[in-house]
mmCIF file of C-alpha atoms in Angstrom:
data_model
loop_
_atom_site.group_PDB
_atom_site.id
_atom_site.type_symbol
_atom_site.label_atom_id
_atom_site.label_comp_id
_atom_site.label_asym_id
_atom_site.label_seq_id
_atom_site.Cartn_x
_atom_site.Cartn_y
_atom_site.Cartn_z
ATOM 1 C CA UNK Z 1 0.000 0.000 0.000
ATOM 2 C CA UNK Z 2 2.616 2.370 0.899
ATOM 3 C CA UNK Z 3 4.238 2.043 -2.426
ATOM 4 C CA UNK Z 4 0.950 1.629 -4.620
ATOM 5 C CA UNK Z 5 1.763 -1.446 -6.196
ATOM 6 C CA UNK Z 6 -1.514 -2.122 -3.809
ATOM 7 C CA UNK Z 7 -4.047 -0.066 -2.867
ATOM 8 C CA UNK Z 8 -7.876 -0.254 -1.230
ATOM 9 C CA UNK Z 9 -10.747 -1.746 -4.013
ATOM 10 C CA UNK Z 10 -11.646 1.391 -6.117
ATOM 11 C CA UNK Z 11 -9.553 3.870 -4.055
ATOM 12 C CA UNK Z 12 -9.688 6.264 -7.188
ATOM 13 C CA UNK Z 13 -13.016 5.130 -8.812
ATOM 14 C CA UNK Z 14 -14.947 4.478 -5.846
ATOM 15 C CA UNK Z 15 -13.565 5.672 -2.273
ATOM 16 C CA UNK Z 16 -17.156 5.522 -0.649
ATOM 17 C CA UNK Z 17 -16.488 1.702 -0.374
ATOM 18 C CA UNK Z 18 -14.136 1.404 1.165
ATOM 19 C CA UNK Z 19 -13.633 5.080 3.136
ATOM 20 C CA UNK Z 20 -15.093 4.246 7.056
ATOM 21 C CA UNK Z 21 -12.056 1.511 6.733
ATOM 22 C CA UNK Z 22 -9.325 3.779 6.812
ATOM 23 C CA UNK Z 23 -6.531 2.634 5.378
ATOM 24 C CA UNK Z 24 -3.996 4.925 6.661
ATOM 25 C CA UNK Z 25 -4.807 3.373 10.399
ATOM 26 C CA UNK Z 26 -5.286 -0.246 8.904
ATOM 27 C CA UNK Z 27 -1.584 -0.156 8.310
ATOM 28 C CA UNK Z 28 -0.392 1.663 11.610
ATOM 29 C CA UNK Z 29 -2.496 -1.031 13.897
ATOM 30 C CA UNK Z 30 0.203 -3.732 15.694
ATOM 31 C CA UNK Z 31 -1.377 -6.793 16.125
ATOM 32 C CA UNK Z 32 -0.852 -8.213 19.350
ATOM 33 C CA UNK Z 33 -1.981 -12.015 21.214
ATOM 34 C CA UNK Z 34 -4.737 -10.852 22.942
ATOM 35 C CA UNK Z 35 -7.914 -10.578 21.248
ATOM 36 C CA UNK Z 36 -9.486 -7.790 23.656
ATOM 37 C CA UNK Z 37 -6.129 -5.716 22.883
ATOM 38 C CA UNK Z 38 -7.653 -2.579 21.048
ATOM 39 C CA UNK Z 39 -4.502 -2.185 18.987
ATOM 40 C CA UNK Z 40 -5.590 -5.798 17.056
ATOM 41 C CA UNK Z 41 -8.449 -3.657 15.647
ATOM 42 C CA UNK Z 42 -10.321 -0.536 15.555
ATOM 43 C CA UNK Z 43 -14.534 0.005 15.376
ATOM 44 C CA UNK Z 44 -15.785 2.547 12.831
ATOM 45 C CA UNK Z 45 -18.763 3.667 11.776
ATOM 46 C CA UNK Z 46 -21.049 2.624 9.125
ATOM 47 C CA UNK Z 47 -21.473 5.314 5.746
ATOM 48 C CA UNK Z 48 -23.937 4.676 2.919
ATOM 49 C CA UNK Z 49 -22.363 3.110 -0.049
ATOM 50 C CA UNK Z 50 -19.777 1.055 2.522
ATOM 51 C CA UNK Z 51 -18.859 -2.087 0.888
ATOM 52 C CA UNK Z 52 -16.397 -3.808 2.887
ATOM 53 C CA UNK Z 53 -15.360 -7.489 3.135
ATOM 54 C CA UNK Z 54 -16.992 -8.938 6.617
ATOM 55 C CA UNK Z 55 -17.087 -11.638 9.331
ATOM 56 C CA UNK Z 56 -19.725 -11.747 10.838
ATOM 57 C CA UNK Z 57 -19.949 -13.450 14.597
ATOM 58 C CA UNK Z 58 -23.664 -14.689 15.877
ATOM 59 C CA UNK Z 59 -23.904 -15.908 19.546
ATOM 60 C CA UNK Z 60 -25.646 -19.146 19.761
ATOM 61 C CA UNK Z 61 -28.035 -17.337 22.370
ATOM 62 C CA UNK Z 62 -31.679 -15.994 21.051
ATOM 63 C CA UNK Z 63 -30.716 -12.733 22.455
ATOM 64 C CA UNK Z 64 -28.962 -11.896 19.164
ATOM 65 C CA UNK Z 65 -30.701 -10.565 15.725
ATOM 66 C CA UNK Z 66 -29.381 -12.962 12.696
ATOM 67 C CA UNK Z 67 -27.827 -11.674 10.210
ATOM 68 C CA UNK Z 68 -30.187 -10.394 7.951
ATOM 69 C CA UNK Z 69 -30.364 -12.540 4.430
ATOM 70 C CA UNK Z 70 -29.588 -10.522 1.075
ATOM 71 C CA UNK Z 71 -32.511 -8.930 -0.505
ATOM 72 C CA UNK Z 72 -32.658 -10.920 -3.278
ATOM 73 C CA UNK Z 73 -34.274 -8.545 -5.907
ATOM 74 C CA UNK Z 74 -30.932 -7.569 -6.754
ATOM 75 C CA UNK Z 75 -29.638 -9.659 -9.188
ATOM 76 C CA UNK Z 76 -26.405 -10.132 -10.981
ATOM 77 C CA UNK Z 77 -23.961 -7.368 -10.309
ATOM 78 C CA UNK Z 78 -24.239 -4.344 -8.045
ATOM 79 C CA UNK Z 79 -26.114 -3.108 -5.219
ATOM 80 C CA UNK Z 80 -26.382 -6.817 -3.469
ATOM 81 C CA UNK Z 81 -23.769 -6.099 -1.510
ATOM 82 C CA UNK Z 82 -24.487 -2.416 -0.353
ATOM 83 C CA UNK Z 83 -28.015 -3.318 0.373
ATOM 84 C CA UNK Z 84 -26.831 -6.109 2.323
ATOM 85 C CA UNK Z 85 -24.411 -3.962 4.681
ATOM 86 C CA UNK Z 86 -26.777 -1.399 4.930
ATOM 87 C CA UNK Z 87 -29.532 -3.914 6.411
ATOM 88 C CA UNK Z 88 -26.498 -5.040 8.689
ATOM 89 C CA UNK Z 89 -26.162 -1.773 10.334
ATOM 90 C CA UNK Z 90 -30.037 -1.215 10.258
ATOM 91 C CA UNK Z 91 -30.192 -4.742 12.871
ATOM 92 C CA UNK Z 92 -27.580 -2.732 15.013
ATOM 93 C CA UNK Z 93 -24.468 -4.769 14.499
ATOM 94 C CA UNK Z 94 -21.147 -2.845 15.053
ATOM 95 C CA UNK Z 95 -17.797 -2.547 12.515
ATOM 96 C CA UNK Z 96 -14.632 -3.281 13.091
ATOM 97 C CA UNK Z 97 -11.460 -3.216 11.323
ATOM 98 C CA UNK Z 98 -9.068 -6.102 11.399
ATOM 99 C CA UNK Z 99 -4.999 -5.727 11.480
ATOM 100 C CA UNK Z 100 -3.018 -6.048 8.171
ATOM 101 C CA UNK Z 101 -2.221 -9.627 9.073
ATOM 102 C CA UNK Z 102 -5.863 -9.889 7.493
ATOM 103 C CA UNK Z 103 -5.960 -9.478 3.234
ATOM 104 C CA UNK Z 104 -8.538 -10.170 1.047
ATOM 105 C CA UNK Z 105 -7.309 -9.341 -2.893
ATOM 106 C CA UNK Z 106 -9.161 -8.310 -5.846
ATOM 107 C CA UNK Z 107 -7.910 -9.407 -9.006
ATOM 108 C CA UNK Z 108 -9.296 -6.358 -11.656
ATOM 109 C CA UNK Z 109 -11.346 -7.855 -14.637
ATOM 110 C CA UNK Z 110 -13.217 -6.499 -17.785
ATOM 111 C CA UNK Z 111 -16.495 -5.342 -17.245
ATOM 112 C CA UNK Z 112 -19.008 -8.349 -17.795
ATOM 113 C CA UNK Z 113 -22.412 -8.374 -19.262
ATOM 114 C CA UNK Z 114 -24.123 -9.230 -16.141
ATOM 115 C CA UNK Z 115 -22.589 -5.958 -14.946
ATOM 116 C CA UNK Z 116 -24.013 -3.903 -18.006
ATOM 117 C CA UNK Z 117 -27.631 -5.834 -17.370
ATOM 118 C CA UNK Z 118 -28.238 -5.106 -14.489
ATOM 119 C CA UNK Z 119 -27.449 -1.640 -14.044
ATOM 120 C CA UNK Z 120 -31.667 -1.758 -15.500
ATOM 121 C CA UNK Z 121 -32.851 -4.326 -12.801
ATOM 122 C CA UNK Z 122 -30.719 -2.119 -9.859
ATOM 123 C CA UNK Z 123 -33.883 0.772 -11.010
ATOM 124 C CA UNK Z 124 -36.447 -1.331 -10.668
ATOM 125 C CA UNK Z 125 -35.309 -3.365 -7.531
ATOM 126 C CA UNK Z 126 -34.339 -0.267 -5.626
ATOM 127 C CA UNK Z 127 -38.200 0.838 -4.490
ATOM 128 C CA UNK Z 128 -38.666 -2.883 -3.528
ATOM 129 C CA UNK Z 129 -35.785 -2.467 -1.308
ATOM 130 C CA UNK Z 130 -36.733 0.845 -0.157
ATOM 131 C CA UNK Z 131 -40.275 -0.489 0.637
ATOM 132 C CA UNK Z 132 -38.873 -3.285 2.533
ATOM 133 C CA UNK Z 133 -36.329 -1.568 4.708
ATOM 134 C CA UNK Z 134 -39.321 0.594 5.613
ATOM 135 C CA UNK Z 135 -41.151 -2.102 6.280
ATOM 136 C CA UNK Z 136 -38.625 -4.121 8.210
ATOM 137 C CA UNK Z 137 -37.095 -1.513 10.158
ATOM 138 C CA UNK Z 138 -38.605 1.564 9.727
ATOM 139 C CA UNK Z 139 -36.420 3.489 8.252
ATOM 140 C CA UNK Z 140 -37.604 5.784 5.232
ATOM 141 C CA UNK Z 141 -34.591 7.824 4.906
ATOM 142 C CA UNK Z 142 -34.133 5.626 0.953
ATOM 143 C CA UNK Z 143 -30.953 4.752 -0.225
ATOM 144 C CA UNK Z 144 -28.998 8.293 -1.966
ATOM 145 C CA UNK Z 145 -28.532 7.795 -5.933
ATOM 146 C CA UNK Z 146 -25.188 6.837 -6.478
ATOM 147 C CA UNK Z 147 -22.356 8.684 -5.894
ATOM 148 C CA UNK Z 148 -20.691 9.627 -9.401
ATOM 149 C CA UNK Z 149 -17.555 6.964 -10.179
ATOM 150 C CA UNK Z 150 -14.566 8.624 -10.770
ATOM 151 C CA UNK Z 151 -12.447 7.669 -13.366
#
């Protein structure tokens, strides 16, 4: 990361999925042995359009809301995943940011037809999922229109 022969999934293109991560701490933290050491990881808070890679941990109690299941309207490419994290924080589950001992890659591709198709099912999914979320947890705030890309 340091010398950009890495960097963060759509850095340039895309920061607001990846931005509540903060990269710049990710690579200070020092991981240490003990898993209630703070300096193994950092909380943040959820943004609209966060995207990030997850783990999710569910108690065996019935205390605990499940994970909530992707809303399956969205098909193909886009929005799946952004819907999904948003319904995350929605059921009150916290983020947290692992140590770089912790990678996940992305090898870069062409764009794919799916991806070009379903930019015209992500319209008419959207007030579905709006409906729902009102629905499920009352909130009506919507979901924003896409930030622009950047190049």
């Amino acid at each position: 990361l340091k010398s950009d022969d890495l960097h963060s999934f759509h850095k340039k293109r895309f920061p607001e999925g990846h931005g509540p991560t903060n990269f710049t701490r990710w690579t200070s933290l020092r991981p240490t042995l003990s898993h209630t050491d703070r300096r193994l990881w950092y909380p943040i808070q959820y943004a609209m359009w966060f995207e990030p890679y997850l783990l999710g941990v569910i108690p065996n109690d019935k205390q605990h809301v499940l994970l909530p299941r992707y809303f399956e309207d969205f098909r193909g490419y886009g929005m799946n995943k952004v819907a999904w994290v948003l319904e995350v924080h929605l059921s009150n589950y916290k983020f947290g940011v692992l140590p770089p001992t912790v990678w996940v890659v992305h090898v870069p591709h062409v764009s794919s037809v799916s991806n070009r198709q379903t930019r015209i099912n992500q319209r008419t999914a959207l007030p579905r999922f709006e409906a729902h979320l009102k629905q499920t947890y009352g909130y009506s705030n919507g979901v924003a229109a896409a930030p622009k890309r950047g190049g």
